[in-house]
PDB file of C-alpha atoms in Angstrom:
ATOM      1  CA  HIS A   1       3.134   2.941  -2.947  1.00 68.00           C
ATOM      2  CA  VAL A   2       1.749  -0.277  -1.415  1.00 75.00           C
ATOM      3  CA  GLN A   3       2.982  -3.809  -2.170  1.00 86.00           C
ATOM      4  CA  LEU A   4       0.738  -6.604  -0.959  1.00 93.00           C
ATOM      5  CA  VAL A   5       1.687 -10.282  -0.634  1.00 93.00           C
ATOM      6  CA  GLU A   6      -0.824 -13.172   0.053  1.00 95.00           C
ATOM      7  CA  SER A   7      -0.076 -16.457   1.735  1.00 95.00           C
ATOM      8  CA  GLY A   8      -1.860 -19.305   3.286  1.00 97.00           C
ATOM      9  CA  GLY A   9      -3.484 -20.841   0.263  1.00 97.00           C
ATOM     10  CA  GLY A  10      -3.526 -24.452  -0.456  1.00 98.00           C
ATOM     11  CA  SER A  11      -5.732 -27.582  -0.954  1.00 98.00           C
ATOM     12  CA  VAL A  12      -8.348 -28.598   1.534  1.00 98.00           C
ATOM     13  CA  GLN A  13     -11.310 -30.923   1.745  1.00 98.00           C
ATOM     14  CA  ALA A  14     -14.829 -29.713   1.571  1.00 98.00           C
ATOM     15  CA  GLY A  15     -16.044 -28.543   4.907  1.00 98.00           C
ATOM     16  CA  GLY A  16     -12.507 -27.673   5.880  1.00 98.00           C
ATOM     17  CA  SER A  17     -10.843 -24.388   6.785  1.00 98.00           C
ATOM     18  CA  LEU A  18      -7.979 -22.145   5.613  1.00 98.00           C
ATOM     19  CA  ARG A  19      -6.714 -18.751   6.765  1.00 98.00           C
ATOM     20  CA  LEU A  20      -5.186 -16.370   4.240  1.00 98.00           C
ATOM     21  CA  SER A  21      -2.841 -13.488   5.194  1.00 97.00           C
ATOM     22  CA  CYS A  22      -2.204 -10.350   3.281  1.00 95.00           C
ATOM     23  CA  THR A  23       0.882  -8.302   4.339  1.00 92.00           C
ATOM     24  CA  ALA A  24       2.012  -4.929   3.053  1.00 83.00           C
ATOM     25  CA  ARG A  25       5.632  -5.574   2.332  1.00 77.00           C
ATOM     26  CA  THR A  26       6.372  -1.974   1.293  1.00 65.00           C
ATOM     27  CA  GLY A  27       4.616   1.311   1.529  1.00 59.00           C
ATOM     28  CA  THR A  28       2.121   2.352   4.246  1.00 56.00           C
ATOM     29  CA  PHE A  29      -0.895   0.366   5.543  1.00 61.00           C
ATOM     30  CA  SER A  30      -3.143   3.292   5.579  1.00 69.00           C
ATOM     31  CA  SER A  31      -5.786   2.371   3.002  1.00 81.00           C
ATOM     32  CA  ALA A  32      -9.385   3.191   3.716  1.00 88.00           C
ATOM     33  CA  CYS A  33     -10.399  -0.458   2.894  1.00 92.00           C
ATOM     34  CA  MET A  34      -8.684  -3.912   2.522  1.00 93.00           C
ATOM     35  CA  GLY A  35     -10.576  -6.172   0.233  1.00 96.00           C
ATOM     36  CA  TRP A  36     -10.478  -9.838  -0.628  1.00 98.00           C
ATOM     37  CA  PHE A  37     -11.483 -11.001  -4.091  1.00 98.00           C
ATOM     38  CA  ARG A  38     -11.351 -14.289  -6.017  1.00 98.00           C
ATOM     39  CA  GLN A  39     -11.297 -15.539  -9.596  1.00 98.00           C
ATOM     40  CA  ALA A  40     -11.996 -19.050 -10.685  1.00 97.00           C
ATOM     41  CA  PRO A  41     -10.931 -20.364 -14.092  1.00 93.00           C
ATOM     42  CA  GLY A  42     -13.199 -18.823 -16.899  1.00 95.00           C
ATOM     43  CA  LYS A  43     -15.011 -16.546 -14.532  1.00 96.00           C
ATOM     44  CA  GLU A  44     -14.817 -12.834 -13.673  1.00 96.00           C
ATOM     45  CA  ARG A  45     -13.039 -11.654 -10.591  1.00 97.00           C
ATOM     46  CA  GLU A  46     -15.495 -11.111  -7.813  1.00 97.00           C
ATOM     47  CA  GLY A  47     -15.592  -9.541  -4.478  1.00 98.00           C
ATOM     48  CA  VAL A  48     -15.406 -11.760  -1.366  1.00 98.00           C
ATOM     49  CA  GLY A  49     -15.485  -9.174   1.402  1.00 98.00           C
ATOM     50  CA  LEU A  50     -13.833  -6.075   2.854  1.00 97.00           C
ATOM     51  CA  ILE A  51     -12.753  -4.414   6.113  1.00 95.00           C
ATOM     52  CA  ALA A  52     -12.515  -0.669   6.705  1.00 93.00           C
ATOM     53  CA  ARG A  53      -9.949   1.076   8.848  1.00 88.00           C
ATOM     54  CA  ASP A  54     -12.586   1.208  11.738  1.00 89.00           C
ATOM     55  CA  GLY A  55     -13.116  -2.510  11.558  1.00 92.00           C
ATOM     56  CA  ARG A  56     -16.401  -2.552   9.786  1.00 95.00           C
ATOM     57  CA  THR A  57     -16.756  -5.431   7.512  1.00 97.00           C
ATOM     58  CA  ARG A  58     -19.067  -6.621   4.684  1.00 97.00           C
ATOM     59  CA  TYR A  59     -19.268  -9.862   2.673  1.00 98.00           C
ATOM     60  CA  ALA A  60     -20.637 -11.175  -0.575  1.00 97.00           C
ATOM     61  CA  ASP A  61     -23.712 -13.432  -0.091  1.00 97.00           C
ATOM     62  CA  PRO A  62     -21.936 -16.625  -1.056  1.00 97.00           C
ATOM     63  CA  VAL A  63     -19.536 -16.428   1.863  1.00 98.00           C
ATOM     64  CA  LYS A  64     -21.705 -14.809   4.647  1.00 98.00           C
ATOM     65  CA  GLY A  65     -21.602 -16.875   7.757  1.00 98.00           C
ATOM     66  CA  ARG A  66     -18.496 -18.884   6.513  1.00 98.00           C
ATOM     67  CA  PHE A  67     -15.728 -16.380   5.926  1.00 98.00           C
ATOM     68  CA  THR A  68     -14.439 -13.692   8.413  1.00 98.00           C
ATOM     69  CA  ILE A  69     -12.167 -10.807   7.505  1.00 98.00           C
ATOM     70  CA  SER A  70      -9.990  -9.006  10.163  1.00 96.00           C
ATOM     71  CA  ARG A  71      -7.181  -6.514  10.116  1.00 90.00           C
ATOM     72  CA  ASP A  72      -4.168  -5.705  12.241  1.00 88.00           C
ATOM     73  CA  ASN A  73      -2.959  -2.336  11.331  1.00 78.00           C
ATOM     74  CA  GLY A  74       0.132  -2.698  13.654  1.00 81.00           C
ATOM     75  CA  LYS A  75       1.311  -5.706  11.709  1.00 84.00           C
ATOM     76  CA  SER A  76       0.170  -4.193   8.350  1.00 85.00           C
ATOM     77  CA  THR A  77      -1.724  -7.394   7.744  1.00 90.00           C
ATOM     78  CA  ALA A  78      -5.264  -8.462   6.723  1.00 93.00           C
ATOM     79  CA  TYR A  79      -6.683 -11.838   7.211  1.00 97.00           C
ATOM     80  CA  LEU A  80      -9.456 -13.881   5.583  1.00 98.00           C
ATOM     81  CA  GLN A  81     -10.505 -16.943   7.689  1.00 98.00           C
ATOM     82  CA  MET A  82     -12.511 -19.434   5.557  1.00 98.00           C
ATOM     83  CA  ASN A  83     -14.553 -22.004   7.179  1.00 98.00           C
ATOM     84  CA  GLY A  84     -16.950 -24.538   5.812  1.00 98.00           C
ATOM     85  CA  LEU A  85     -15.196 -24.499   2.364  1.00 98.00           C
ATOM     86  CA  LYS A  86     -17.170 -25.699  -0.527  1.00 98.00           C
ATOM     87  CA  LEU A  87     -16.081 -26.814  -4.020  1.00 97.00           C
ATOM     88  CA  GLU A  88     -17.235 -23.612  -5.614  1.00 97.00           C
ATOM     89  CA  ASP A  89     -14.855 -21.653  -3.350  1.00 98.00           C
ATOM     90  CA  THR A  90     -11.983 -22.902  -5.408  1.00 98.00           C
ATOM     91  CA  ALA A  91     -10.262 -19.914  -6.974  1.00 98.00           C
ATOM     92  CA  ILE A  92      -7.120 -17.619  -6.840  1.00 98.00           C
ATOM     93  CA  TYR A  93      -7.709 -15.398  -4.000  1.00 98.00           C
ATOM     94  CA  TYR A  94      -6.386 -11.766  -4.048  1.00 97.00           C
ATOM     95  CA  CYS A  95      -6.127  -9.090  -1.531  1.00 96.00           C
ATOM     96  CA  ALA A  96      -6.249  -5.425  -2.429  1.00 95.00           C
ATOM     97  CA  ALA A  97      -6.177  -2.004  -0.968  1.00 93.00           C
ATOM     98  CA  SER A  98      -8.519   0.969  -1.648  1.00 93.00           C
ATOM     99  CA  SER A  99      -7.990   4.631  -0.772  1.00 89.00           C
ATOM    100  CA  GLN A 100     -11.344   5.519  -2.150  1.00 91.00           C
ATOM    101  CA  TYR A 101     -13.580   7.455   0.357  1.00 90.00           C
ATOM    102  CA  ASP A 102     -16.625   5.391  -0.501  1.00 93.00           C
ATOM    103  CA  CYS A 103     -14.959   1.909  -0.567  1.00 94.00           C
ATOM    104  CA  PHE A 104     -17.014   0.546   2.244  1.00 95.00           C
ATOM    105  CA  SER A 105     -20.364   1.642   0.914  1.00 95.00           C
ATOM    106  CA  THR A 106     -19.482   0.551  -2.663  1.00 94.00           C
ATOM    107  CA  PHE A 107     -17.558  -2.752  -3.160  1.00 95.00           C
ATOM    108  CA  THR A 108     -16.131  -2.886  -6.600  1.00 95.00           C
ATOM    109  CA  VAL A 109     -12.881  -3.919  -8.212  1.00 95.00           C
ATOM    110  CA  GLY A 110     -12.409  -0.476  -9.681  1.00 95.00           C
ATOM    111  CA  ARG A 111     -12.054   1.152  -6.344  1.00 94.00           C
ATOM    112  CA  TYR A 112      -8.976  -0.889  -5.466  1.00 94.00           C
ATOM    113  CA  GLY A 113      -5.716   0.423  -6.730  1.00 92.00           C
ATOM    114  CA  TYR A 114      -3.288  -1.952  -5.178  1.00 92.00           C
ATOM    115  CA  TRP A 115      -3.228  -5.801  -5.529  1.00 94.00           C
ATOM    116  CA  GLY A 116      -1.418  -8.842  -4.294  1.00 95.00           C
ATOM    117  CA  GLN A 117      -0.141 -11.601  -6.449  1.00 95.00           C
ATOM    118  CA  GLY A 118      -2.838 -14.019  -5.588  1.00 96.00           C
ATOM    119  CA  THR A 119      -2.853 -17.334  -3.786  1.00 97.00           C
ATOM    120  CA  GLN A 120      -4.577 -20.626  -4.985  1.00 98.00           C
ATOM    121  CA  VAL A 121      -7.307 -22.204  -2.808  1.00 98.00           C
ATOM    122  CA  THR A 122      -8.461 -25.625  -4.056  1.00 98.00           C
ATOM    123  CA  VAL A 123     -11.435 -27.434  -2.487  1.00 98.00           C
ATOM    124  CA  SER A 124     -12.056 -31.043  -3.192  1.00 97.00           C
TER     125      SER A 124
END
């Protein structure tokens, strides 16, 4: 059992920065991958990026060069640093955990079994 809780969302001007945190409140923090996803009103949930246990990261094209994912296994926390925010980044952001062996090579919603409640990010 893993329970994830996001924090750090809010409103920011275009070009600004936010840092989201995802903490495992219960259960273990031993998932193979921690992923970040987002969902804007009327749109499908999409992957933002992920980090594997060994620190390898990958990102969706729209956020490459602007967002950075990190992970602190000792604190059972994953982070999403968002810089150069754009209007189209407005969405609810979710963290998720995957225990699938191929979660790094294949980044899909279906490979994530544990999800946080989401935190709103609004860029204006």
